Amino acid sequence: RWTANLPGLDPDLVADIQQWRAAHQIPDTDPRPTGPPVHTPAEVRHQRHLDAQLETTQASIREWAPRIIHAAPNLAGDPALTVLAARLAHLDTQRGDITHLLDQAVRQGPLPDEHPADALGYRITTLREQAEHRYHQWETVQSPPRRPHQRPPRMSGPSRGISI
């Protein structure tokens, strides 16, 4: 499931990451390619190596990861950075103001220490939805104007009792 957010990856890299995920018992529901941050020095090095490979193999991630890190430097090394970069690249193909939304989301305040890329992605999604809602116009229907001396049309039906 984690590859759904990262189409077109090198099959060898996918195999390496699948092996990493199996070794660390990362559930399929975790969308981060290399899962949560690890703590032993050897594992940290290997996780960073895999994340760096992800960031450099796909053009869209190569383009967006530096932009994200420039806007929010504390995201460097976050395992969810590649997923966020891929999402922003995909959104950028749909709309052209994603860089503006990224800047707006970063200006909202500091990101949490845990899952900062996910928090930034949530902020961007919220801002995008608010912008779409603002530009959505509702259609209104108005009754035609009555002539000043014209009586309203008479309703047909029983003249006795309450009716709808």
mmCIF file of C-alpha atoms in Angstrom:
data_model
loop_
_atom_site.group_PDB
_atom_site.id
_atom_site.type_symbol
_atom_site.label_atom_id
_atom_site.label_comp_id
_atom_site.label_asym_id
_atom_site.label_seq_id
_atom_site.Cartn_x
_atom_site.Cartn_y
_atom_site.Cartn_z
ATOM 1 C CA ARG A 1 0.000 0.000 0.000
ATOM 2 C CA TRP A 2 2.851 2.411 0.706
ATOM 3 C CA THR A 3 3.869 2.395 -2.972
ATOM 4 C CA ALA A 4 0.494 3.836 -3.994
ATOM 5 C CA ASN A 5 1.810 7.304 -3.083
ATOM 6 C CA LEU A 6 5.074 6.759 -4.969
ATOM 7 C CA PRO A 7 4.385 5.477 -8.480
ATOM 8 C CA GLY A 8 7.213 4.580 -10.853
ATOM 9 C CA LEU A 9 9.807 3.511 -8.291
ATOM 10 C CA ASP A 10 12.798 1.332 -9.157
ATOM 11 C CA PRO A 11 11.825 -2.321 -8.447
ATOM 12 C CA ASP A 12 15.154 -2.966 -6.683
ATOM 13 C CA LEU A 13 14.542 -0.050 -4.330
ATOM 14 C CA VAL A 14 10.997 -1.281 -3.684
ATOM 15 C CA ALA A 15 12.400 -4.728 -2.807
ATOM 16 C CA ASP A 16 14.944 -3.175 -0.418
ATOM 17 C CA ILE A 17 12.266 -1.137 1.298
ATOM 18 C CA GLN A 18 9.925 -4.138 1.516
ATOM 19 C CA GLN A 19 12.721 -6.076 3.207
ATOM 20 C CA TRP A 20 13.284 -3.166 5.623
ATOM 21 C CA ARG A 21 9.571 -2.991 6.394
ATOM 22 C CA ALA A 22 9.386 -6.740 7.016
ATOM 23 C CA ALA A 23 12.453 -6.700 9.267
ATOM 24 C CA HIS A 24 10.999 -3.870 11.347
ATOM 25 C CA GLN A 25 7.437 -5.243 11.294
ATOM 26 C CA ILE A 26 6.018 -2.059 9.813
ATOM 27 C CA PRO A 27 2.277 -2.561 9.213
ATOM 28 C CA ASP A 28 0.892 -2.207 5.704
ATOM 29 C CA THR A 29 -1.314 0.612 6.966
ATOM 30 C CA ASP A 30 1.742 2.851 7.607
ATOM 31 C CA PRO A 31 2.116 5.020 4.461
ATOM 32 C CA ARG A 32 5.692 6.084 5.284
ATOM 33 C CA PRO A 33 8.012 4.077 3.032
ATOM 34 C CA THR A 34 10.559 3.302 5.744
ATOM 35 C CA GLY A 35 8.152 3.549 8.658
ATOM 36 C CA PRO A 36 8.703 5.357 11.934
ATOM 37 C CA PRO A 37 12.125 6.704 12.903
ATOM 38 C CA VAL A 38 14.493 4.122 14.379
ATOM 39 C CA HIS A 39 16.977 4.711 17.185
ATOM 40 C CA THR A 40 20.084 2.543 16.902
ATOM 41 C CA PRO A 41 22.932 4.187 14.948
ATOM 42 C CA ALA A 42 23.190 1.436 12.311
ATOM 43 C CA GLU A 43 19.445 1.420 11.699
ATOM 44 C CA VAL A 44 19.335 5.225 11.534
ATOM 45 C CA ARG A 45 22.080 5.202 8.868
ATOM 46 C CA HIS A 46 20.319 2.542 6.806
ATOM 47 C CA GLN A 47 16.916 4.244 7.086
ATOM 48 C CA ARG A 48 18.442 7.554 6.001
ATOM 49 C CA HIS A 49 20.142 5.772 3.100
ATOM 50 C CA LEU A 50 16.823 4.306 1.924
ATOM 51 C CA ASP A 51 15.063 7.654 2.357
ATOM 52 C CA ALA A 52 17.836 9.405 0.395
ATOM 53 C CA GLN A 53 17.458 6.879 -2.417
ATOM 54 C CA LEU A 54 13.718 7.568 -2.502
ATOM 55 C CA GLU A 55 14.319 11.307 -2.646
ATOM 56 C CA THR A 56 16.728 11.051 -5.580
ATOM 57 C CA THR A 57 15.144 8.349 -7.750
ATOM 58 C CA GLN A 58 11.872 10.035 -8.613
ATOM 59 C CA ALA A 59 11.932 13.407 -10.402
ATOM 60 C CA SER A 60 8.867 14.779 -8.616
ATOM 61 C CA ILE A 61 10.323 13.975 -5.198
ATOM 62 C CA ARG A 62 13.714 15.355 -6.268
ATOM 63 C CA GLU A 63 11.961 18.607 -7.145
ATOM 64 C CA TRP A 64 9.702 18.945 -4.105
ATOM 65 C CA ALA A 65 11.781 17.573 -1.203
ATOM 66 C CA PRO A 66 14.261 20.507 -1.284
ATOM 67 C CA ARG A 67 11.383 23.004 -1.506
ATOM 68 C CA ILE A 68 9.750 21.474 1.544
ATOM 69 C CA ILE A 69 13.016 21.379 3.505
ATOM 70 C CA HIS A 70 13.731 24.988 2.536
ATOM 71 C CA ALA A 71 10.305 26.032 3.835
ATOM 72 C CA ALA A 72 10.433 23.796 6.948
ATOM 73 C CA PRO A 73 14.033 22.760 7.764
ATOM 74 C CA ASN A 74 12.991 20.494 10.655
ATOM 75 C CA LEU A 75 11.493 18.057 8.098
ATOM 76 C CA ALA A 76 14.950 16.974 6.942
ATOM 77 C CA GLY A 77 15.284 13.304 7.787
ATOM 78 C CA ASP A 78 11.559 12.739 8.363
ATOM 79 C CA PRO A 79 10.589 9.365 6.830
ATOM 80 C CA ALA A 80 7.280 10.842 5.632
ATOM 81 C CA LEU A 81 9.027 13.593 3.637
ATOM 82 C CA THR A 82 9.062 11.538 0.434
ATOM 83 C CA VAL A 83 5.334 10.841 0.662
ATOM 84 C CA LEU A 84 4.606 14.539 1.259
ATOM 85 C CA ALA A 85 6.850 15.520 -1.663
ATOM 86 C CA ALA A 86 5.074 13.054 -3.957
ATOM 87 C CA ARG A 87 1.657 14.351 -2.824
ATOM 88 C CA LEU A 88 2.638 17.967 -3.410
ATOM 89 C CA ALA A 89 4.033 17.097 -6.840
ATOM 90 C CA HIS A 90 0.737 15.414 -7.696
ATOM 91 C CA LEU A 91 -1.273 18.386 -6.401
ATOM 92 C CA ASP A 92 0.960 20.748 -8.356
ATOM 93 C CA THR A 93 -0.115 19.065 -11.585
ATOM 94 C CA GLN A 94 -3.756 19.740 -10.656
ATOM 95 C CA ARG A 95 -3.366 23.330 -9.418
ATOM 96 C CA GLY A 96 -0.585 25.848 -9.656
ATOM 97 C CA ASP A 97 -0.638 27.411 -6.184
ATOM 98 C CA ILE A 98 0.841 24.569 -4.127
ATOM 99 C CA THR A 99 4.048 26.507 -3.364
ATOM 100 C CA HIS A 100 1.887 29.320 -1.990
ATOM 101 C CA LEU A 101 -0.092 26.838 0.123
ATOM 102 C CA LEU A 102 3.175 25.321 1.413
ATOM 103 C CA ASP A 103 4.382 28.754 2.509
ATOM 104 C CA GLN A 104 1.030 29.540 4.137
ATOM 105 C CA ALA A 105 1.040 26.222 6.019
ATOM 106 C CA VAL A 106 4.557 26.792 7.351
ATOM 107 C CA ARG A 107 3.648 30.339 8.500
ATOM 108 C CA GLN A 108 0.831 28.952 10.659
ATOM 109 C CA GLY A 109 3.359 28.177 13.375
ATOM 110 C CA PRO A 110 5.838 25.558 14.493
ATOM 111 C CA LEU A 111 5.260 21.957 13.492
ATOM 112 C CA PRO A 112 5.049 19.232 16.144
ATOM 113 C CA ASP A 113 8.163 17.199 16.973
ATOM 114 C CA GLU A 114 6.401 13.953 16.091
ATOM 115 C CA HIS A 115 5.119 13.461 12.531
ATOM 116 C CA PRO A 116 5.951 16.981 11.305
ATOM 117 C CA ALA A 117 5.575 16.045 7.601
ATOM 118 C CA ASP A 118 2.143 14.573 8.273
ATOM 119 C CA ALA A 119 1.142 17.725 10.178
ATOM 120 C CA LEU A 120 2.349 19.930 7.336
ATOM 121 C CA GLY A 121 0.458 17.786 4.828
ATOM 122 C CA TYR A 122 -2.690 18.146 6.935
ATOM 123 C CA ARG A 123 -2.308 21.923 7.023
ATOM 124 C CA ILE A 124 -1.859 22.069 3.242
ATOM 125 C CA THR A 125 -4.908 19.856 2.686
ATOM 126 C CA THR A 126 -6.988 22.072 4.989
ATOM 127 C CA LEU A 127 -5.843 25.253 3.243
ATOM 128 C CA ARG A 128 -6.572 23.729 -0.166
ATOM 129 C CA GLU A 129 -10.079 22.701 0.909
ATOM 130 C CA GLN A 130 -10.746 26.166 2.325
ATOM 131 C CA ALA A 131 -9.602 27.776 -0.936
ATOM 132 C CA GLU A 132 -11.812 25.462 -2.986
ATOM 133 C CA HIS A 133 -14.793 26.164 -0.723
ATOM 134 C CA ARG A 134 -14.255 29.913 -1.043
ATOM 135 C CA TYR A 135 -14.396 29.788 -4.830
ATOM 136 C CA HIS A 136 -17.406 27.499 -4.975
ATOM 137 C CA GLN A 137 -20.472 29.580 -5.784
ATOM 138 C CA TRP A 138 -23.966 28.556 -4.894
ATOM 139 C CA GLU A 139 -26.695 28.956 -7.453
ATOM 140 C CA THR A 140 -29.779 30.785 -6.258
ATOM 141 C CA VAL A 141 -33.254 30.728 -7.683
ATOM 142 C CA GLN A 142 -35.468 33.781 -7.430
ATOM 143 C CA SER A 143 -39.138 33.993 -8.213
ATOM 144 C CA PRO A 144 -40.070 36.284 -11.094
ATOM 145 C CA PRO A 145 -41.101 39.773 -10.015
ATOM 146 C CA ARG A 146 -44.876 40.377 -9.598
ATOM 147 C CA ARG A 147 -46.609 43.234 -11.263
ATOM 148 C CA PRO A 148 -47.770 45.794 -8.682
ATOM 149 C CA HIS A 149 -51.503 45.387 -9.303
ATOM 150 C CA GLN A 150 -51.547 41.697 -9.946
ATOM 151 C CA ARG A 151 -53.066 39.350 -7.403
ATOM 152 C CA PRO A 152 -51.122 36.251 -6.421
ATOM 153 C CA PRO A 153 -52.333 33.080 -8.125
ATOM 154 C CA ARG A 154 -55.136 31.284 -6.330
ATOM 155 C CA MET A 155 -54.364 27.845 -4.972
ATOM 156 C CA SER A 156 -56.724 25.112 -6.006
ATOM 157 C CA GLY A 157 -57.907 22.459 -3.638
ATOM 158 C CA PRO A 158 -60.366 22.133 -0.789
ATOM 159 C CA SER A 159 -61.361 25.406 0.772
ATOM 160 C CA ARG A 160 -62.154 23.874 4.133
ATOM 161 C CA GLY A 161 -59.600 23.027 6.788
ATOM 162 C CA ILE A 162 -55.869 23.197 7.021
ATOM 163 C CA SER A 163 -53.905 22.039 4.038
ATOM 164 C CA ILE A 164 -50.322 21.864 2.931
#
